[in-house]
Amino acid sequence: MEYIKSLRLLFFSLFLFVSLSGYAQKTVVTGKVTDANSGDPVPFANIVFKGTSVGTTTDFEGNYRLETNEPTDSIAASYIGYITKTKAVKKGTSQTINYQLEENVLSLQEVVFVAGENPAFEILRNVVRNKDNNNKRSLDAYEYETYTKIEIDVDNISEKFRKRKIMKKITTVLDSVERIAGEDGKPVLPVFISESLSEYYYRNNPKLQHEKIQKTKITGVGIEDGTLVSQFIGSSFQEYNFYQNWLNIVGKEFVSPIADGWKLYYDYDLTDSAYVGDDYCYRLDFYPKSEQDLAFKGTMWITKREYALKQIDATVSSTANLNYVEKIKIQQELAPTDAGPWIPVKNRVLLDIGEVTKDMAGVLAKFYTSNKNIKVNTPQDLKFYAQPIEVAEDFKIGNDNSFWDSHRHEPLTPTELSVYKMIDTLKNIPVVKTYTEILKVAINGYKKVGKFDVGPYLSLYANNTVEGHRFQIGARTNIDFSDKFVFGGRVAYGTEDQEFKYRGFAEMIVDRDRWTLLRAEYTKDIDQVGLSADDLLDNYIFLAATKFGNLIRPYKYHQAKMSFQREVFKGLTQKASFQYRTFDPLYNFAYYTNPDQADSPIADEFQTSELILETRFAKDEVFVQNDNQRISLGTQKWPIVTLRYTRGLKGVMNSDFNYNKLGVNITKNMKMGFFGTSSFSITGEHIFETLPYPLLKAHIGNESLFYTSAAFNLMNFSEFASDSYAYLKYNHHFEGFLLNRIPLMKKLKWRLLATANVIYGQLREENQALIPEFTEDGEVVKPIGSFSKNEPYVEVGYGVENILKVLRVDFLHRLNYLDNPDVDKFGIKISFQFIL
């Protein structure tokens, strides 16, 4: 018996030894996978112990944990678009192994299926069939708390760039950058980081949205924590919905890999099926059919049960027809709501802007959003959505470190904590401050000096045939002076006419919620018939250019104006103005004061007093407030319609005429997906009374070499005037629709465009008879041209833009009125533009 007991004890000891040995030999590895270029996490990467079947994938933050009892000496990390990296493992211990994966610059191989239908196609058909069930925009309403983090860095810091004079002065910061980059990472120089916490609301019928930005924290070189920046760092500008056929990114339309017409744009590969969290999913890899198209390549996971998008990693590479953009990467994780449709809970976006020249560095912009506390199908009242973006009055108060530590959805990484310190150091370096101020002036046109902005610098100097050398200086108050009142003015002097010109204004912001302004101004200056500054306010560069060279039909004027503007309700703005103006011509001009009288007196100047009523309707227009200004970001879907009625008041302030004018303008930008983008402007006006032609519509011509959308580009200055007219201006940008398909040509990234300008107008005989004809070189000359009855003026054009990334060339044809003196029936005009 003792022998048996001893034998049992021996076996038990051996069993315990083997068990403990097996436990002691378990290998546990945790770590994080990041992009070597950007430092961002790489979610969904594959992590595998070499020589085993044990593996896992990283989560959305790039973290992983893996353990095994099997013998192994290394662990590998891999992901589509990256070079696989393998590292050694210490057996039988717990350890941390981080990876910094480098992008694989080799093109992905085409997906080829030998026989039968691609198995991915049936999955995609089911995704499209179930869009209404899974798309968040099918909900009556949804709302959530959103946390947004943005970081902007300078990357591709070469040795040559580091040796530049300005960079030598920030060596301390660069040394910190090197340390943070890590063993395999590439250093980036942070220049901006922000965090915001907001509440986002969406309503489906009618489609309305509202974001209330509660708190912001902004640190950046040359950036202040103002209301404008706080509005742009909210989630409203970082929303990407792949259930839509087209996604608008950096102003361009990109086709979604689950668009209704997916088969036209993409190739697919069904590569795997596995559980992602609690959902069994298909893994689909997708690739654009044409590498120049604005389309994505990447990976997405589709749930087997709902055919819903669970996760997606989509990249636009430098081969796409974009300027300056090296890469756009969007990573998204979605979760189902109680009602069924899925809402993104985490988003990460990377925008990599390449070097403009070899001597410059690039820019990385990184965006992260997290959504929680999601509620659905509880829409707010319509008036709740009146202001799409609102910043809380106390958005700067109480947002210290303790607040953010308790309200961030995800804690900051050690690298991000260091970024705050580096930016604070960087922005206090004197040379950086100097360059920052220069850049601000270049962008804004004004130099901030305490409570005043001095400028605009584009109008500091001009030279023309009337004034000679024109020098001008101006200033306006800013929000540091007052958030309710704005005062400003300018003074100009001409060396040839030796006269001062000036302008002054005062503005009161009565209400910011329903934007309401009261404004008074007085101006003494010179202008040109048909090139009125009021008509060119939206084309400031062309307006500044009209002050140079030979002035056509110039005149001096005094103008006093008062206006009141109020947003009656969202989308509808009403404006009322009273304006007094004089007309003192500096060219050969006269008109009959009583044309019905045979020997009518002739006058060569006049005065007008006008009451102007304007109604502007833009149903889904989005605005942001920049201190004391409100900036329109355009409409999403609907056109902008403006109605204007003008009443001339004879006798008021010695005004010479009674008259009525009625006009309408409709403008619309249209996104046409694969075929590019279009825009049109339709304008019409009727003037009921008989008036001298400076009070009619002298249509804007363009006799310069440069193309402008503000004019009819093959029409001469003051060639036509109308008392009734309607015109259409149409532009279409094909993007890469045609040239992307032509071998060799597609590498140039040129883009075709087309234009058409049509105007139908008339000038009644009584208006023509009001102006005396004059003789020039023995011939009778009409003072102003007019259109023939029932014949519109037409010019059409085609052209190429994006030549060398900045040049646009238009080839224009004038189709009629070719017998008019000194006209061109064909013209080539150029322009310079900065476009992506």
Tab-separated table of N, CA, C and O in Angstrom, residues 568-671:
chain	number	residue	atom	x	y	z
A	568	VAL	N	-35.384	86.660	-41.434
A	568	VAL	CA	-36.747	86.527	-40.924
A	568	VAL	C	-36.944	85.140	-40.309
A	568	VAL	O	-37.473	84.987	-39.214
A	569	PHE	N	-36.528	84.121	-41.043
A	569	PHE	CA	-36.448	82.762	-40.517
A	569	PHE	C	-35.373	82.044	-41.315
A	569	PHE	O	-34.807	82.604	-42.275
A	570	LYS	N	-35.035	80.834	-40.914
A	570	LYS	CA	-33.915	80.144	-41.546
A	570	LYS	C	-34.085	80.091	-43.054
A	570	LYS	O	-35.076	79.587	-43.567
A	571	GLY	N	-33.124	80.636	-43.766
A	571	GLY	CA	-33.141	80.601	-45.220
A	571	GLY	C	-33.710	81.846	-45.874
A	571	GLY	O	-33.463	82.080	-47.060
A	572	LEU	N	-34.487	82.661	-45.141
A	572	LEU	CA	-35.119	83.846	-45.723
A	572	LEU	C	-34.554	85.106	-45.073
A	572	LEU	O	-34.680	85.304	-43.866
A	573	THR	N	-33.922	85.942	-45.894
A	573	THR	CA	-33.344	87.194	-45.418
A	573	THR	C	-33.989	88.355	-46.162
A	573	THR	O	-34.115	88.332	-47.389
A	574	GLN	N	-34.404	89.364	-45.392
A	574	GLN	CA	-35.022	90.562	-45.975
A	574	GLN	C	-34.090	91.749	-45.742
A	574	GLN	O	-33.531	91.911	-44.654
A	575	LYS	N	-33.923	92.558	-46.797
A	575	LYS	CA	-33.043	93.724	-46.696
A	575	LYS	C	-33.733	94.927	-47.307
A	575	LYS	O	-34.339	94.840	-48.375
A	576	ALA	N	-33.622	96.077	-46.616
A	576	ALA	CA	-34.166	97.341	-47.117
A	576	ALA	C	-33.056	98.377	-47.083
A	576	ALA	O	-32.329	98.490	-46.086
A	577	SER	N	-32.927	99.146	-48.179
A	577	SER	CA	-31.855	100.133	-48.271
A	577	SER	C	-32.394	101.437	-48.855
A	577	SER	O	-33.319	101.430	-49.681
A	578	PHE	N	-31.783	102.524	-48.419
A	578	PHE	CA	-32.005	103.825	-49.066
A	578	PHE	C	-30.648	104.332	-49.517
A	578	PHE	O	-29.674	104.321	-48.759
A	579	GLN	N	-30.586	104.833	-50.794
A	579	GLN	CA	-29.304	105.215	-51.369
A	579	GLN	C	-29.437	106.514	-52.151
A	579	GLN	O	-30.353	106.662	-52.976
A	580	TYR	N	-28.530	107.431	-51.875
A	580	TYR	CA	-28.441	108.681	-52.651
A	580	TYR	C	-27.097	108.647	-53.377
A	580	TYR	O	-26.050	108.327	-52.791
A	581	ARG	N	-27.101	109.013	-54.697
A	581	ARG	CA	-25.885	108.901	-55.485
A	581	ARG	C	-25.857	109.995	-56.552
A	581	ARG	O	-26.890	110.310	-57.154
A	582	THR	N	-24.679	110.555	-56.771
A	582	THR	CA	-24.486	111.538	-57.838
A	582	THR	C	-23.710	110.893	-58.984
A	582	THR	O	-23.002	109.895	-58.792
A	583	PHE	N	-23.844	111.481	-60.175
A	583	PHE	CA	-23.138	111.008	-61.371
A	583	PHE	C	-22.503	112.200	-62.047
A	583	PHE	O	-23.202	113.068	-62.591
A	584	ASP	N	-21.156	112.270	-62.011
A	584	ASP	CA	-20.408	113.380	-62.596
A	584	ASP	C	-19.414	112.788	-63.595
A	584	ASP	O	-18.319	112.363	-63.219
A	585	PRO	N	-19.768	112.732	-64.902
A	585	PRO	CA	-18.952	111.999	-65.872
A	585	PRO	C	-17.613	112.681	-66.159
A	585	PRO	O	-17.501	113.907	-66.152
A	586	LEU	N	-16.619	111.833	-66.429
A	586	LEU	CA	-15.291	112.286	-66.837
A	586	LEU	C	-15.042	111.926	-68.294
A	586	LEU	O	-13.891	111.825	-68.729
A	587	TYR	N	-16.120	111.732	-69.055
A	587	TYR	CA	-16.026	111.429	-70.481
A	587	TYR	C	-17.174	112.151	-71.191
A	587	TYR	O	-17.989	112.819	-70.544
A	588	ASN	N	-17.262	112.030	-72.493
A	588	ASN	CA	-18.252	112.737	-73.290
A	588	ASN	C	-19.634	112.105	-73.081
A	588	ASN	O	-19.962	111.084	-73.676
A	589	PHE	N	-20.453	112.728	-72.235
A	589	PHE	CA	-21.783	112.198	-71.920
A	589	PHE	C	-22.774	113.345	-71.797
A	589	PHE	O	-22.453	114.412	-71.266
A	590	ALA	N	-24.014	113.087	-72.286
A	590	ALA	CA	-25.108	114.045	-72.129
A	590	ALA	C	-26.423	113.314	-72.351
A	590	ALA	O	-26.451	112.202	-72.905
A	591	TYR	N	-27.527	113.928	-71.920
A	591	TYR	CA	-28.846	113.340	-72.140
A	591	TYR	C	-29.884	114.463	-72.189
A	591	TYR	O	-29.694	115.543	-71.620
A	592	TYR	N	-30.982	114.188	-72.920
A	592	TYR	CA	-32.090	115.146	-73.005
A	592	TYR	C	-32.918	115.065	-71.727
A	592	TYR	O	-33.360	113.971	-71.329
A	593	THR	N	-33.134	116.176	-71.089
A	593	THR	CA	-33.927	116.186	-69.860
A	593	THR	C	-35.421	116.089	-70.137
A	593	THR	O	-36.195	115.676	-69.273
A	594	ASN	N	-35.836	116.484	-71.359
A	594	ASN	CA	-37.246	116.394	-71.733
A	594	ASN	C	-37.318	115.910	-73.175
A	594	ASN	O	-37.473	116.713	-74.105
A	595	PRO	N	-37.180	114.619	-73.422
A	595	PRO	CA	-37.076	114.107	-74.794
A	595	PRO	C	-38.326	114.357	-75.630
A	595	PRO	O	-38.257	114.338	-76.865
A	596	ASP	N	-39.483	114.594	-75.007
A	596	ASP	CA	-40.699	114.863	-75.766
A	596	ASP	C	-40.708	116.276	-76.347
A	596	ASP	O	-41.549	116.602	-77.188
A	597	GLN	N	-39.818	117.128	-75.894
A	597	GLN	CA	-39.744	118.520	-76.346
A	597	GLN	C	-38.718	118.617	-77.475
A	597	GLN	O	-37.620	118.067	-77.388
A	598	ALA	N	-39.053	119.329	-78.523
A	598	ALA	CA	-38.184	119.402	-79.701
A	598	ALA	C	-36.833	120.001	-79.371
A	598	ALA	O	-35.790	119.544	-79.845
A	599	ASP	N	-36.824	121.068	-78.595
A	599	ASP	CA	-35.569	121.710	-78.224
A	599	ASP	C	-35.247	121.440	-76.750
A	599	ASP	O	-35.002	122.362	-75.972
A	600	SER	N	-35.297	120.177	-76.391
A	600	SER	CA	-35.094	119.772	-74.998
A	600	SER	C	-33.739	120.223	-74.478
A	600	SER	O	-32.723	120.116	-75.190
A	601	PRO	N	-33.706	120.728	-73.241
A	601	PRO	CA	-32.402	121.041	-72.625
A	601	PRO	C	-31.572	119.764	-72.480
A	601	PRO	O	-32.088	118.657	-72.404
A	602	ILE	N	-30.259	119.960	-72.462
A	602	ILE	CA	-29.323	118.847	-72.318
A	602	ILE	C	-28.579	118.995	-70.998
A	602	ILE	O	-28.128	120.088	-70.644
A	603	ALA	N	-28.466	117.881	-70.274
A	603	ALA	CA	-27.704	117.851	-69.013
A	603	ALA	C	-26.609	116.805	-69.135
A	603	ALA	O	-26.712	115.856	-69.921
A	604	ASP	N	-25.535	116.979	-68.350
A	604	ASP	CA	-24.438	116.016	-68.405
A	604	ASP	C	-24.134	115.389	-67.046
A	604	ASP	O	-23.115	114.711	-66.876
A	605	GLU	N	-25.007	115.608	-66.076
A	605	GLU	CA	-24.866	114.956	-64.779
A	605	GLU	C	-26.239	114.799	-64.147
A	605	GLU	O	-27.193	115.468	-64.561
A	606	PHE	N	-26.351	113.944	-63.152
A	606	PHE	CA	-27.645	113.749	-62.505
A	606	PHE	C	-27.444	113.220	-61.093
A	606	PHE	O	-26.326	112.864	-60.688
A	607	GLN	N	-28.563	113.163	-60.369
A	607	GLN	CA	-28.583	112.642	-59.011
A	607	GLN	C	-29.752	111.670	-58.878
A	607	GLN	O	-30.790	111.867	-59.517
A	608	THR	N	-29.587	110.649	-58.065
A	608	THR	CA	-30.672	109.687	-57.845
A	608	THR	C	-30.826	109.408	-56.358
A	608	THR	O	-29.848	109.414	-55.596
A	609	SER	N	-32.058	109.157	-55.980
A	609	SER	CA	-32.379	108.629	-54.647
A	609	SER	C	-33.199	107.367	-54.853
A	609	SER	O	-34.177	107.369	-55.620
A	610	GLU	N	-32.820	106.283	-54.184
A	610	GLU	CA	-33.448	104.987	-54.421
A	610	GLU	C	-33.841	104.313	-53.115
A	610	GLU	O	-33.105	104.366	-52.129
A	611	LEU	N	-34.966	103.660	-53.152
A	611	LEU	CA	-35.376	102.739	-52.104
A	611	LEU	C	-35.285	101.329	-52.685
A	611	LEU	O	-35.885	101.049	-53.725
A	612	ILE	N	-34.525	100.462	-52.046
A	612	ILE	CA	-34.267	99.120	-52.569
A	612	ILE	C	-34.760	98.091	-51.563
A	612	ILE	O	-34.372	98.123	-50.379
A	613	LEU	N	-35.613	97.185	-52.034
A	613	LEU	CA	-36.102	96.080	-51.209
A	613	LEU	C	-35.587	94.774	-51.812
A	613	LEU	O	-35.752	94.530	-53.005
A	614	GLU	N	-34.978	93.945	-50.981
A	614	GLU	CA	-34.368	92.703	-51.473
A	614	GLU	C	-34.784	91.536	-50.589
A	614	GLU	O	-34.688	91.601	-49.363
A	615	THR	N	-35.216	90.466	-51.228
A	615	THR	CA	-35.569	89.232	-50.535
A	615	THR	C	-34.682	88.117	-51.062
A	615	THR	O	-34.599	87.890	-52.272
A	616	ARG	N	-34.031	87.427	-50.146
A	616	ARG	CA	-33.107	86.355	-50.527
A	616	ARG	C	-33.525	85.070	-49.824
A	616	ARG	O	-33.655	85.032	-48.602
A	617	PHE	N	-33.741	84.020	-50.642
A	617	PHE	CA	-34.167	82.741	-50.071
A	617	PHE	C	-33.149	81.664	-50.435
A	617	PHE	O	-32.880	81.408	-51.607
A	618	ALA	N	-32.563	81.053	-49.408
A	618	ALA	CA	-31.602	79.962	-49.577
A	618	ALA	C	-31.948	78.911	-48.525
A	618	ALA	O	-31.531	79.004	-47.377
A	619	LYS	N	-32.716	77.911	-48.934
A	619	LYS	CA	-33.365	77.003	-47.991
A	619	LYS	C	-32.388	76.291	-47.065
A	619	LYS	O	-32.625	76.198	-45.860
A	620	ASP	N	-31.295	75.758	-47.602
A	620	ASP	CA	-30.399	74.955	-46.764
A	620	ASP	C	-28.985	75.543	-46.726
A	620	ASP	O	-28.006	74.818	-46.638
A	621	GLU	N	-28.902	76.878	-46.770
A	621	GLU	CA	-27.597	77.527	-46.726
A	621	GLU	C	-26.991	77.393	-45.328
A	621	GLU	O	-27.678	77.479	-44.309
A	622	VAL	N	-25.676	77.180	-45.295
A	622	VAL	CA	-24.948	77.030	-44.034
A	622	VAL	C	-24.044	78.243	-43.849
A	622	VAL	O	-23.325	78.644	-44.767
A	623	PHE	N	-24.105	78.832	-42.652
A	623	PHE	CA	-23.275	79.975	-42.309
A	623	PHE	C	-22.387	79.644	-41.117
A	623	PHE	O	-22.735	78.821	-40.271
A	624	VAL	N	-21.236	80.304	-41.066
A	624	VAL	CA	-20.426	80.332	-39.852
A	624	VAL	C	-20.160	81.790	-39.529
A	624	VAL	O	-20.140	82.655	-40.421
A	625	GLN	N	-19.977	82.080	-38.247
A	625	GLN	CA	-19.728	83.449	-37.819
A	625	GLN	C	-18.244	83.628	-37.531
A	625	GLN	O	-17.657	82.878	-36.758
A	626	ASN	N	-17.648	84.618	-38.191
A	626	ASN	CA	-16.247	84.959	-37.994
A	626	ASN	C	-16.190	86.295	-37.270
A	626	ASN	O	-16.224	87.350	-37.897
A	627	ASP	N	-16.144	86.234	-35.949
A	627	ASP	CA	-16.161	87.439	-35.119
A	627	ASP	C	-17.374	88.295	-35.471
A	627	ASP	O	-18.497	87.904	-35.197
A	628	ASN	N	-17.171	89.439	-36.163
A	628	ASN	CA	-18.290	90.321	-36.491
A	628	ASN	C	-18.799	90.144	-37.913
A	628	ASN	O	-19.526	90.990	-38.429
A	629	GLN	N	-18.401	89.038	-38.553
A	629	GLN	CA	-18.869	88.760	-39.905
A	629	GLN	C	-19.556	87.405	-39.944
A	629	GLN	O	-19.284	86.525	-39.121
A	630	ARG	N	-20.451	87.256	-40.911
A	630	ARG	CA	-21.079	85.964	-41.150
A	630	ARG	C	-20.698	85.500	-42.549
A	630	ARG	O	-20.864	86.235	-43.517
A	631	ILE	N	-20.179	84.271	-42.644
A	631	ILE	CA	-19.649	83.746	-43.899
A	631	ILE	C	-20.538	82.617	-44.393
A	631	ILE	O	-20.843	81.678	-43.644
A	632	SER	N	-20.966	82.708	-45.646
A	632	SER	CA	-21.790	81.657	-46.239
A	632	SER	C	-20.907	80.541	-46.765
A	632	SER	O	-19.906	80.787	-47.447
A	633	LEU	N	-21.282	79.300	-46.473
A	633	LEU	CA	-20.609	78.129	-47.016
A	633	LEU	C	-21.402	77.514	-48.154
A	633	LEU	O	-21.108	76.407	-48.599
A	634	GLY	N	-22.420	78.226	-48.622
A	634	GLY	CA	-23.216	77.750	-49.752
A	634	GLY	C	-24.361	76.864	-49.306
A	634	GLY	O	-24.567	76.598	-48.119
A	635	THR	N	-25.120	76.414	-50.272
A	635	THR	CA	-26.254	75.536	-50.006
A	635	THR	C	-25.876	74.098	-50.344
A	635	THR	O	-24.947	73.848	-51.106
A	636	GLN	N	-26.622	73.171	-49.784
A	636	GLN	CA	-26.353	71.761	-50.014
A	636	GLN	C	-27.096	71.225	-51.234
A	636	GLN	O	-26.547	70.461	-52.017
A	637	LYS	N	-28.343	71.638	-51.388
A	637	LYS	CA	-29.194	71.039	-52.411
A	637	LYS	C	-29.979	72.070	-53.201
A	637	LYS	O	-30.121	71.954	-54.415
A	638	TRP	N	-30.483	73.096	-52.529
A	638	TRP	CA	-31.432	74.014	-53.154
A	638	TRP	C	-30.732	75.216	-53.768
A	638	TRP	O	-29.652	75.606	-53.332
A	639	PRO	N	-31.346	75.849	-54.782
A	639	PRO	CA	-30.771	77.073	-55.353
A	639	PRO	C	-30.946	78.263	-54.423
A	639	PRO	O	-31.755	78.232	-53.490
A	640	ILE	N	-30.203	79.312	-54.703
A	640	ILE	CA	-30.356	80.584	-53.994
A	640	ILE	C	-31.140	81.528	-54.900
A	640	ILE	O	-30.755	81.768	-56.048
A	641	VAL	N	-32.248	82.043	-54.398
A	641	VAL	CA	-33.128	82.915	-55.179
A	641	VAL	C	-33.146	84.297	-54.529
A	641	VAL	O	-33.396	84.420	-53.325
A	642	THR	N	-32.873	85.322	-55.337
A	642	THR	CA	-32.857	86.697	-54.842
A	642	THR	C	-33.797	87.542	-55.686
A	642	THR	O	-33.684	87.572	-56.921
A	643	LEU	N	-34.714	88.232	-55.028
A	643	LEU	CA	-35.633	89.171	-55.683
A	643	LEU	C	-35.279	90.577	-55.233
A	643	LEU	O	-35.047	90.810	-54.043
A	644	ARG	N	-35.265	91.523	-56.200
A	644	ARG	CA	-34.919	92.909	-55.854
A	644	ARG	C	-35.864	93.871	-56.554
A	644	ARG	O	-36.093	93.762	-57.763
A	645	TYR	N	-36.375	94.809	-55.772
A	645	TYR	CA	-37.202	95.881	-56.325
A	645	TYR	C	-36.544	97.214	-55.968
A	645	TYR	O	-36.185	97.451	-54.807
A	646	THR	N	-36.384	98.087	-56.990
A	646	THR	CA	-35.770	99.402	-56.793
A	646	THR	C	-36.750	100.484	-57.217
A	646	THR	O	-37.299	100.439	-58.326
A	647	ARG	N	-36.949	101.449	-56.344
A	647	ARG	CA	-37.844	102.573	-56.622
A	647	ARG	C	-37.042	103.867	-56.598
A	647	ARG	O	-36.464	104.244	-55.576
A	648	GLY	N	-36.940	104.532	-57.769
A	648	GLY	CA	-36.304	105.846	-57.835
A	648	GLY	C	-37.271	106.916	-57.364
A	648	GLY	O	-38.438	106.941	-57.776
A	649	LEU	N	-36.800	107.825	-56.511
A	649	LEU	CA	-37.662	108.813	-55.855
A	649	LEU	C	-37.284	110.221	-56.317
A	649	LEU	O	-36.362	110.843	-55.782
A	650	LYS	N	-37.970	110.712	-57.333
A	650	LYS	CA	-37.687	112.045	-57.868
A	650	LYS	C	-38.039	113.108	-56.831
A	650	LYS	O	-39.068	113.042	-56.161
A	651	GLY	N	-37.144	114.090	-56.708
A	651	GLY	CA	-37.387	115.180	-55.781
A	651	GLY	C	-36.822	114.938	-54.397
A	651	GLY	O	-36.626	115.899	-53.634
A	652	VAL	N	-36.572	113.699	-54.024
A	652	VAL	CA	-35.989	113.409	-52.717
A	652	VAL	C	-34.488	113.677	-52.793
A	652	VAL	O	-33.778	113.067	-53.585
A	653	MET	N	-34.013	114.625	-52.031
A	653	MET	CA	-32.598	115.039	-52.053
A	653	MET	C	-32.186	115.446	-53.469
A	653	MET	O	-31.113	115.101	-53.955
A	654	ASN	N	-33.106	116.163	-54.143
A	654	ASN	CA	-32.860	116.693	-55.493
A	654	ASN	C	-32.658	115.604	-56.534
A	654	ASN	O	-31.976	115.822	-57.547
A	655	SER	N	-33.248	114.440	-56.303
A	655	SER	CA	-33.155	113.360	-57.287
A	655	SER	C	-33.873	113.777	-58.574
A	655	SER	O	-34.912	114.441	-58.547
A	656	ASP	N	-33.323	113.345	-59.727
A	656	ASP	CA	-33.825	113.780	-61.025
A	656	ASP	C	-34.842	112.839	-61.656
A	656	ASP	O	-35.459	113.203	-62.662
A	657	PHE	N	-35.032	111.610	-61.118
A	657	PHE	CA	-35.854	110.633	-61.836
A	657	PHE	C	-36.766	109.841	-60.888
A	657	PHE	O	-36.407	109.531	-59.749
A	658	ASN	N	-37.918	109.515	-61.443
A	658	ASN	CA	-38.793	108.476	-60.887
A	658	ASN	C	-38.628	107.219	-61.736
A	658	ASN	O	-38.650	107.301	-62.972
A	659	TYR	N	-38.486	106.080	-61.136
A	659	TYR	CA	-38.395	104.851	-61.922
A	659	TYR	C	-38.627	103.630	-61.033
A	659	TYR	O	-38.583	103.700	-59.795
A	660	ASN	N	-38.880	102.523	-61.718
A	660	ASN	CA	-39.097	101.235	-61.053
A	660	ASN	C	-38.256	100.169	-61.752
A	660	ASN	O	-38.271	100.065	-62.992
A	661	LYS	N	-37.549	99.391	-60.975
A	661	LYS	CA	-36.765	98.266	-61.490
A	661	LYS	C	-37.164	97.011	-60.724
A	661	LYS	O	-37.316	97.044	-59.499
A	662	LEU	N	-37.291	95.908	-61.450
A	662	LEU	CA	-37.626	94.638	-60.821
A	662	LEU	C	-36.696	93.569	-61.377
A	662	LEU	O	-36.604	93.394	-62.603
A	663	GLY	N	-35.991	92.866	-60.476
A	663	GLY	CA	-35.011	91.878	-60.929
A	663	GLY	C	-35.054	90.607	-60.105
A	663	GLY	O	-35.561	90.577	-58.978
A	664	VAL	N	-34.512	89.526	-60.680
A	664	VAL	CA	-34.446	88.235	-60.010
A	664	VAL	C	-33.137	87.552	-60.392
A	664	VAL	O	-32.636	87.712	-61.523
A	665	ASN	N	-32.564	86.816	-59.464
A	665	ASN	CA	-31.372	86.017	-59.739
A	665	ASN	C	-31.527	84.648	-59.085
A	665	ASN	O	-31.981	84.541	-57.944
A	666	ILE	N	-31.150	83.615	-59.832
A	666	ILE	CA	-31.179	82.233	-59.318
A	666	ILE	C	-29.810	81.617	-59.592
A	666	ILE	O	-29.352	81.592	-60.744
A	667	THR	N	-29.154	81.139	-58.564
A	667	THR	CA	-27.861	80.474	-58.720
A	667	THR	C	-27.923	79.088	-58.086
A	667	THR	O	-28.626	78.863	-57.104
A	668	LYS	N	-27.157	78.178	-58.673
A	668	LYS	CA	-27.181	76.800	-58.192
A	668	LYS	C	-25.889	76.114	-58.580
A	668	LYS	O	-25.410	76.238	-59.711
A	669	ASN	N	-25.308	75.384	-57.633
A	669	ASN	CA	-24.189	74.485	-57.904
A	669	ASN	C	-24.738	73.067	-57.922
A	669	ASN	O	-25.493	72.672	-57.021
A	670	MET	N	-24.349	72.287	-58.907
A	670	MET	CA	-24.885	70.939	-59.057
A	670	MET	C	-23.745	69.928	-59.072
A	670	MET	O	-22.809	70.045	-59.874
A	671	LYS	N	-23.847	68.954	-58.193
A	671	LYS	CA	-22.879	67.864	-58.160
A	671	LYS	C	-23.416	66.731	-59.021
A	671	LYS	O	-24.489	66.201	-58.761
